[in-house]
mmCIF file with all atom_site columns, C-alpha atoms in Angstrom:
data_model
loop_
_atom_site.group_PDB
_atom_site.id
_atom_site.type_symbol
_atom_site.label_atom_id
_atom_site.label_alt_id
_atom_site.label_comp_id
_atom_site.label_asym_id
_atom_site.label_entity_id
_atom_site.label_seq_id
_atom_site.pdbx_PDB_ins_code
_atom_site.Cartn_x
_atom_site.Cartn_y
_atom_site.Cartn_z
_atom_site.occupancy
_atom_site.B_iso_or_equiv
_atom_site.pdbx_formal_charge
_atom_site.auth_seq_id
_atom_site.auth_comp_id
_atom_site.auth_asym_id
_atom_site.auth_atom_id
_atom_site.pdbx_PDB_model_num
ATOM 1   C CA . MET A 1 1   ? 32.683 8.266   45.951 1.00 0.00 ? 13  MET A CA 1
ATOM 2   C CA . THR A 1 2   ? 32.694 4.864   47.629 1.00 0.00 ? 14  THR A CA 1
ATOM 3   C CA . LEU A 1 3   ? 30.788 1.810   46.513 1.00 0.00 ? 15  LEU A CA 1
ATOM 4   C CA . TRP A 1 4   ? 28.310 2.134   49.395 1.00 0.00 ? 16  TRP A CA 1
ATOM 5   C CA . ASN A 1 5   ? 27.647 5.558   48.160 1.00 0.00 ? 17  ASN A CA 1
ATOM 6   C CA . ALA A 1 6   ? 26.756 4.454   44.540 1.00 0.00 ? 18  ALA A CA 1
ATOM 7   C CA . ILE A 1 7   ? 24.733 1.568   45.798 1.00 0.00 ? 19  ILE A CA 1
ATOM 8   C CA . LEU A 1 8   ? 22.473 4.152   47.998 1.00 0.00 ? 20  LEU A CA 1
ATOM 9   C CA . ILE A 1 9   ? 22.348 6.671   45.098 1.00 0.00 ? 21  ILE A CA 1
ATOM 10  C CA . ALA A 1 10  ? 21.115 3.792   42.783 1.00 0.00 ? 22  ALA A CA 1
ATOM 11  C CA . ALA A 1 11  ? 18.574 2.616   45.333 1.00 0.00 ? 23  ALA A CA 1
ATOM 12  C CA . LEU A 1 12  ? 17.092 6.079   45.892 1.00 0.00 ? 24  LEU A CA 1
ATOM 13  C CA . GLY A 1 13  ? 16.909 6.608   42.145 1.00 0.00 ? 25  GLY A CA 1
ATOM 14  C CA . CYS A 1 14  ? 15.103 3.323   41.759 1.00 0.00 ? 26  CYS A CA 1
ATOM 15  C CA . VAL A 1 15  ? 12.697 4.177   44.504 1.00 0.00 ? 27  VAL A CA 1
ATOM 16  C CA . ALA A 1 16  ? 12.267 7.696   42.932 1.00 0.00 ? 28  ALA A CA 1
ATOM 17  C CA . LEU A 1 17  ? 11.489 6.041   39.485 1.00 0.00 ? 29  LEU A CA 1
ATOM 18  C CA . LYS A 1 18  ? 9.026  3.670   41.205 1.00 0.00 ? 30  LYS A CA 1
ATOM 19  C CA . LEU A 1 19  ? 7.151  6.491   42.802 1.00 0.00 ? 31  LEU A CA 1
ATOM 20  C CA . LEU A 1 20  ? 7.159  8.487   39.581 1.00 0.00 ? 32  LEU A CA 1
ATOM 21  C CA . GLY A 1 21  ? 5.178  5.583   38.040 1.00 0.00 ? 33  GLY A CA 1
ATOM 22  C CA . TYR A 1 22  ? 2.306  6.209   40.476 1.00 0.00 ? 34  TYR A CA 1
ATOM 23  C CA . LEU A 1 23  ? 2.058  9.675   39.067 1.00 0.00 ? 35  LEU A CA 1
ATOM 24  C CA . VAL A 1 24  ? 1.488  8.688   35.514 1.00 0.00 ? 36  VAL A CA 1
ATOM 25  C CA . PRO A 1 25  ? -2.155 9.193   34.671 1.00 0.00 ? 37  PRO A CA 1
ATOM 26  C CA . THR A 1 26  ? -4.183 5.845   34.344 1.00 0.00 ? 38  THR A CA 1
ATOM 27  C CA . SER A 1 27  ? -5.549 6.944   30.932 1.00 0.00 ? 39  SER A CA 1
ATOM 28  C CA . TRP A 1 28  ? -2.121 6.836   29.462 1.00 0.00 ? 40  TRP A CA 1
ATOM 29  C CA . MET A 1 29  ? -1.525 3.285   30.468 1.00 0.00 ? 41  MET A CA 1
ATOM 30  C CA . GLU A 1 30  ? -4.865 1.872   29.376 1.00 0.00 ? 42  GLU A CA 1
ATOM 31  C CA . GLY A 1 31  ? -4.305 2.504   25.742 1.00 0.00 ? 43  GLY A CA 1
ATOM 32  C CA . PRO A 1 32  ? -3.345 -0.225  23.226 1.00 0.00 ? 44  PRO A CA 1
ATOM 33  C CA . ARG A 1 33  ? 0.015  1.491   22.506 1.00 0.00 ? 45  ARG A CA 1
ATOM 34  C CA . ALA A 1 34  ? 1.104  1.575   26.111 1.00 0.00 ? 46  ALA A CA 1
ATOM 35  C CA . SER A 1 35  ? 0.109  -2.162  26.513 1.00 0.00 ? 47  SER A CA 1
ATOM 36  C CA . ARG A 1 36  ? 1.784  -3.309  23.464 1.00 0.00 ? 48  ARG A CA 1
ATOM 37  C CA . THR A 1 37  ? 4.942  -1.309  24.572 1.00 0.00 ? 49  THR A CA 1
ATOM 38  C CA . ALA A 1 38  ? 5.028  -2.923  28.114 1.00 0.00 ? 50  ALA A CA 1
ATOM 39  C CA . ASP A 1 39  ? 4.511  -6.493  26.573 1.00 0.00 ? 51  ASP A CA 1
ATOM 40  C CA . LEU A 1 40  ? 7.354  -5.965  24.021 1.00 0.00 ? 52  LEU A CA 1
ATOM 41  C CA . LEU A 1 41  ? 9.578  -4.458  26.672 1.00 0.00 ? 53  LEU A CA 1
ATOM 42  C CA . THR A 1 42  ? 9.161  -7.364  28.835 1.00 0.00 ? 54  THR A CA 1
ATOM 43  C CA . VAL A 1 43  ? 10.145 -9.823  26.085 1.00 0.00 ? 55  VAL A CA 1
ATOM 44  C CA . ALA A 1 44  ? 13.071 -7.648  25.238 1.00 0.00 ? 56  ALA A CA 1
ATOM 45  C CA . LEU A 1 45  ? 14.490 -7.663  28.584 1.00 0.00 ? 57  LEU A CA 1
ATOM 46  C CA . LEU A 1 46  ? 14.047 -11.355 29.019 1.00 0.00 ? 58  LEU A CA 1
ATOM 47  C CA . ALA A 1 47  ? 15.852 -12.006 25.626 1.00 0.00 ? 59  ALA A CA 1
ATOM 48  C CA . ALA A 1 48  ? 18.766 -9.607  26.663 1.00 0.00 ? 60  ALA A CA 1
ATOM 49  C CA . LEU A 1 49  ? 18.982 -11.449 30.033 1.00 0.00 ? 61  LEU A CA 1
ATOM 50  C CA . VAL A 1 50  ? 18.937 -14.840 28.230 1.00 0.00 ? 62  VAL A CA 1
ATOM 51  C CA . GLY A 1 51  ? 21.643 -13.565 25.766 1.00 0.00 ? 63  GLY A CA 1
ATOM 52  C CA . VAL A 1 52  ? 23.847 -12.396 28.552 1.00 0.00 ? 64  VAL A CA 1
ATOM 53  C CA . GLN A 1 53  ? 23.617 -15.423 30.562 1.00 0.00 ? 65  GLN A CA 1
ATOM 54  C CA . ALA A 1 54  ? 24.178 -17.748 27.649 1.00 0.00 ? 66  ALA A CA 1
ATOM 55  C CA . VAL A 1 55  ? 27.563 -16.156 26.377 1.00 0.00 ? 67  VAL A CA 1
ATOM 56  C CA . GLY A 1 56  ? 28.684 -14.141 29.306 1.00 0.00 ? 68  GLY A CA 1
ATOM 57  C CA . ALA A 1 57  ? 31.240 -15.080 31.930 1.00 0.00 ? 69  ALA A CA 1
ATOM 58  C CA . GLY A 1 58  ? 32.291 -12.247 33.915 1.00 0.00 ? 70  GLY A CA 1
ATOM 59  C CA . GLN A 1 59  ? 33.372 -9.675  31.471 1.00 0.00 ? 71  GLN A CA 1
ATOM 60  C CA . ALA A 1 60  ? 34.339 -11.999 28.654 1.00 0.00 ? 72  ALA A CA 1
ATOM 61  C CA . ILE A 1 61  ? 32.399 -13.767 25.961 1.00 0.00 ? 73  ILE A CA 1
ATOM 62  C CA . VAL A 1 62  ? 32.383 -17.440 26.270 1.00 0.00 ? 74  VAL A CA 1
ATOM 63  C CA . VAL A 1 63  ? 31.254 -20.022 23.667 1.00 0.00 ? 75  VAL A CA 1
ATOM 64  C CA . ASP A 1 64  ? 30.623 -23.196 25.594 1.00 0.00 ? 76  ASP A CA 1
ATOM 65  C CA . ALA A 1 65  ? 27.721 -25.982 25.976 1.00 0.00 ? 77  ALA A CA 1
ATOM 66  C CA . ARG A 1 66  ? 25.318 -23.302 26.733 1.00 0.00 ? 78  ARG A CA 1
ATOM 67  C CA . ILE A 1 67  ? 24.867 -22.043 23.083 1.00 0.00 ? 79  ILE A CA 1
ATOM 68  C CA . PRO A 1 68  ? 23.853 -25.547 21.575 1.00 0.00 ? 80  PRO A CA 1
ATOM 69  C CA . ALA A 1 69  ? 21.664 -26.001 24.586 1.00 0.00 ? 81  ALA A CA 1
ATOM 70  C CA . LEU A 1 70  ? 19.976 -22.670 23.825 1.00 0.00 ? 82  LEU A CA 1
ATOM 71  C CA . LEU A 1 71  ? 19.503 -23.684 20.366 1.00 0.00 ? 83  LEU A CA 1
ATOM 72  C CA . VAL A 1 72  ? 17.926 -26.905 21.217 1.00 0.00 ? 84  VAL A CA 1
ATOM 73  C CA . ALA A 1 73  ? 15.517 -24.955 23.512 1.00 0.00 ? 85  ALA A CA 1
ATOM 74  C CA . ALA A 1 74  ? 14.740 -22.362 20.661 1.00 0.00 ? 86  ALA A CA 1
ATOM 75  C CA . VAL A 1 75  ? 13.919 -25.253 18.381 1.00 0.00 ? 87  VAL A CA 1
ATOM 76  C CA . LEU A 1 76  ? 11.588 -27.005 20.783 1.00 0.00 ? 88  LEU A CA 1
ATOM 77  C CA . LEU A 1 77  ? 10.021 -23.805 21.603 1.00 0.00 ? 89  LEU A CA 1
ATOM 78  C CA . LEU A 1 78  ? 9.217  -23.121 17.891 1.00 0.00 ? 90  LEU A CA 1
ATOM 79  C CA . ILE A 1 79  ? 7.661  -26.538 17.465 1.00 0.00 ? 91  ILE A CA 1
ATOM 80  C CA . ARG A 1 80  ? 5.572  -25.708 20.458 1.00 0.00 ? 92  ARG A CA 1
ATOM 81  C CA . ALA A 1 81  ? 7.137  -28.590 22.815 1.00 0.00 ? 93  ALA A CA 1
ATOM 82  C CA . PRO A 1 82  ? 6.010  -28.338 26.526 1.00 0.00 ? 94  PRO A CA 1
ATOM 83  C CA . PHE A 1 83  ? 8.151  -26.021 28.698 1.00 0.00 ? 95  PHE A CA 1
ATOM 84  C CA . LEU A 1 84  ? 9.219  -28.727 30.831 1.00 0.00 ? 96  LEU A CA 1
ATOM 85  C CA . VAL A 1 85  ? 10.300 -30.790 27.943 1.00 0.00 ? 97  VAL A CA 1
ATOM 86  C CA . VAL A 1 86  ? 12.288 -27.867 26.613 1.00 0.00 ? 98  VAL A CA 1
ATOM 87  C CA . VAL A 1 87  ? 14.028 -27.259 29.915 1.00 0.00 ? 99  VAL A CA 1
ATOM 88  C CA . VAL A 1 88  ? 15.031 -30.961 30.436 1.00 0.00 ? 100 VAL A CA 1
ATOM 89  C CA . ALA A 1 89  ? 16.176 -31.114 26.667 1.00 0.00 ? 101 ALA A CA 1
ATOM 90  C CA . ALA A 1 90  ? 18.378 -27.996 26.759 1.00 0.00 ? 102 ALA A CA 1
ATOM 91  C CA . ALA A 1 91  ? 19.938 -29.209 30.224 1.00 0.00 ? 103 ALA A CA 1
ATOM 92  C CA . ALA A 1 92  ? 20.408 -32.704 28.756 1.00 0.00 ? 104 ALA A CA 1
ATOM 93  C CA . THR A 1 93  ? 22.136 -31.184 25.692 1.00 0.00 ? 105 THR A CA 1
ATOM 94  C CA . ALA A 1 94  ? 24.697 -29.076 27.793 1.00 0.00 ? 106 ALA A CA 1
ATOM 95  C CA . ALA A 1 95  ? 25.308 -32.112 30.085 1.00 0.00 ? 107 ALA A CA 1
ATOM 96  C CA . LEU A 1 96  ? 25.949 -34.481 27.355 1.00 0.00 ? 108 LEU A CA 1
ATOM 97  C CA . LEU A 1 97  ? 28.165 -32.163 25.485 1.00 0.00 ? 109 LEU A CA 1
ATOM 98  C CA . ARG A 1 98  ? 30.254 -31.363 28.688 1.00 0.00 ? 110 ARG A CA 1
ATOM 99  C CA . LEU A 1 99  ? 30.357 -35.244 29.600 1.00 0.00 ? 111 LEU A CA 1
ATOM 100 C CA . ALA A 1 100 ? 31.651 -35.965 26.064 1.00 0.00 ? 112 ALA A CA 1
ATOM 101 C CA . GLY A 1 101 ? 34.203 -33.428 26.461 1.00 0.00 ? 113 GLY A CA 1
ATOM 102 C CA . LEU A 1 102 ? 33.116 -31.481 23.304 1.00 0.00 ? 114 LEU A CA 1
ATOM 103 C CA . MET A 1 103 ? 32.290 -28.231 24.980 1.00 0.00 ? 115 MET A CA 1
ATOM 104 C CA . VAL A 1 104 ? 33.361 -27.311 28.550 1.00 0.00 ? 116 VAL A CA 1
#
Protein backbone atom coordinates (compact mmCIF):
# COMPACT_ATOMS: atom_id res chain seq x y z
CA MET A 1 0.00 0.00 0.00
CA THR A 2 1.37 3.38 -0.96
CA LEU A 3 1.14 6.51 1.13
CA TRP A 4 -1.53 7.96 -1.17
CA ASN A 5 -3.67 4.86 -0.77
CA ALA A 6 -3.45 5.19 3.01
CA ILE A 7 -4.38 8.89 2.81
CA LEU A 8 -7.37 8.14 0.59
CA ILE A 9 -8.57 5.33 2.87
CA ALA A 10 -8.23 7.60 5.91
CA ALA A 11 -10.12 10.40 4.14
CA LEU A 12 -12.93 8.05 3.14
CA GLY A 13 -13.08 6.77 6.72
CA CYS A 14 -13.40 10.33 8.02
CA VAL A 15 -16.19 11.13 5.57
CA ALA A 16 -18.00 7.90 6.48
CA LEU A 17 -17.69 8.70 10.18
CA LYS A 18 -19.08 12.19 9.61
CA LEU A 19 -22.01 10.78 7.63
CA LEU A 20 -22.67 8.28 10.42
CA GLY A 21 -23.01 11.22 12.78
CA TYR A 22 -26.06 12.40 10.85
CA LEU A 23 -27.76 9.05 11.48
CA VAL A 24 -27.58 9.40 15.27
CA PRO A 25 -31.05 10.24 16.63
CA THR A 26 -31.39 13.79 17.93
CA SER A 27 -32.83 12.55 21.21
CA TRP A 28 -29.52 10.84 22.03
CA MET A 29 -27.58 14.06 21.64
CA GLU A 30 -29.93 16.31 23.64
CA GLY A 31 -29.46 14.53 26.95
CA PRO A 32 -27.25 15.92 29.70
CA ARG A 33 -24.91 12.93 29.58
CA ALA A 34 -24.12 13.36 25.88
CA SER A 35 -23.65 17.10 26.31
CA ARG A 36 -21.29 16.63 29.25
CA THR A 37 -19.31 13.97 27.39
CA ALA A 38 -18.93 16.22 24.34
CA ASP A 39 -17.74 19.10 26.53
CA LEU A 40 -15.20 16.94 28.36
CA LEU A 41 -13.98 15.33 25.15
CA THR A 42 -13.25 18.74 23.65
CA VAL A 43 -11.20 19.75 26.69
CA ALA A 44 -9.35 16.43 26.75
CA LEU A 45 -8.41 16.65 23.07
CA LEU A 46 -7.19 20.23 23.47
CA ALA A 47 -5.14 19.27 26.53
CA ALA A 48 -3.59 16.37 24.64
CA LEU A 49 -2.70 18.66 21.75
CA VAL A 50 -1.08 21.18 24.10
CA GLY A 51 0.85 18.40 25.83
CA VAL A 52 2.15 16.92 22.60
CA GLN A 53 3.13 20.32 21.21
CA ALA A 54 4.83 21.29 24.48
CA VAL A 55 7.17 18.33 24.81
CA GLY A 56 7.27 16.83 21.35
CA ALA A 57 9.78 17.39 18.60
CA GLY A 58 9.28 14.85 15.86
CA GLN A 59 9.32 11.51 17.62
CA ALA A 60 11.41 12.67 20.57
CA ILE A 61 10.49 14.19 23.90
CA VAL A 62 12.24 17.51 24.41
CA VAL A 63 12.38 19.60 27.57
CA ASP A 64 13.03 23.19 26.56
CA ALA A 65 11.67 26.70 27.18
CA ARG A 66 8.15 25.62 26.29
CA ILE A 67 7.69 23.80 29.60
CA PRO A 68 8.28 26.82 31.89
CA ALA A 69 6.20 28.94 29.50
CA LEU A 70 3.35 26.44 29.78
CA LEU A 71 3.64 26.47 33.59
CA VAL A 72 3.49 30.29 33.61
CA ALA A 73 0.40 30.15 31.41
CA ALA A 74 -1.24 27.55 33.69
CA VAL A 75 -0.62 29.66 36.79
CA LEU A 76 -1.99 32.78 35.10
CA LEU A 77 -5.06 30.87 33.95
CA LEU A 78 -5.61 29.58 37.48
CA ILE A 79 -5.66 33.13 38.83
CA ARG A 80 -8.02 34.07 35.99
CA ALA A 81 -5.75 36.49 34.15
CA PRO A 82 -7.02 37.78 30.78
CA PHE A 83 -6.16 35.45 27.89
CA LEU A 84 -4.03 38.03 26.10
CA VAL A 85 -1.94 38.50 29.26
CA VAL A 86 -1.51 34.71 29.51
CA VAL A 87 -0.30 34.43 25.92
CA VAL A 88 2.09 37.38 26.16
CA ALA A 89 3.52 36.24 29.50
CA ALA A 90 4.09 32.68 28.26
CA ALA A 91 5.75 33.92 25.08
CA ALA A 92 7.91 36.34 27.05
CA THR A 93 8.94 33.57 29.45
CA ALA A 94 10.06 31.31 26.61
CA ALA A 95 11.80 34.17 24.82
CA LEU A 96 13.68 35.34 27.91
CA LEU A 97 14.81 31.81 28.81
CA ARG A 98 16.08 31.29 25.27
CA LEU A 99 17.74 34.73 25.21
CA ALA A 100 19.51 34.01 28.49
CA GLY A 101 20.69 30.68 27.10
CA LEU A 102 19.15 28.74 29.97
CA MET A 103 16.94 26.66 27.72
CA VAL A 104 17.12 26.31 24.00
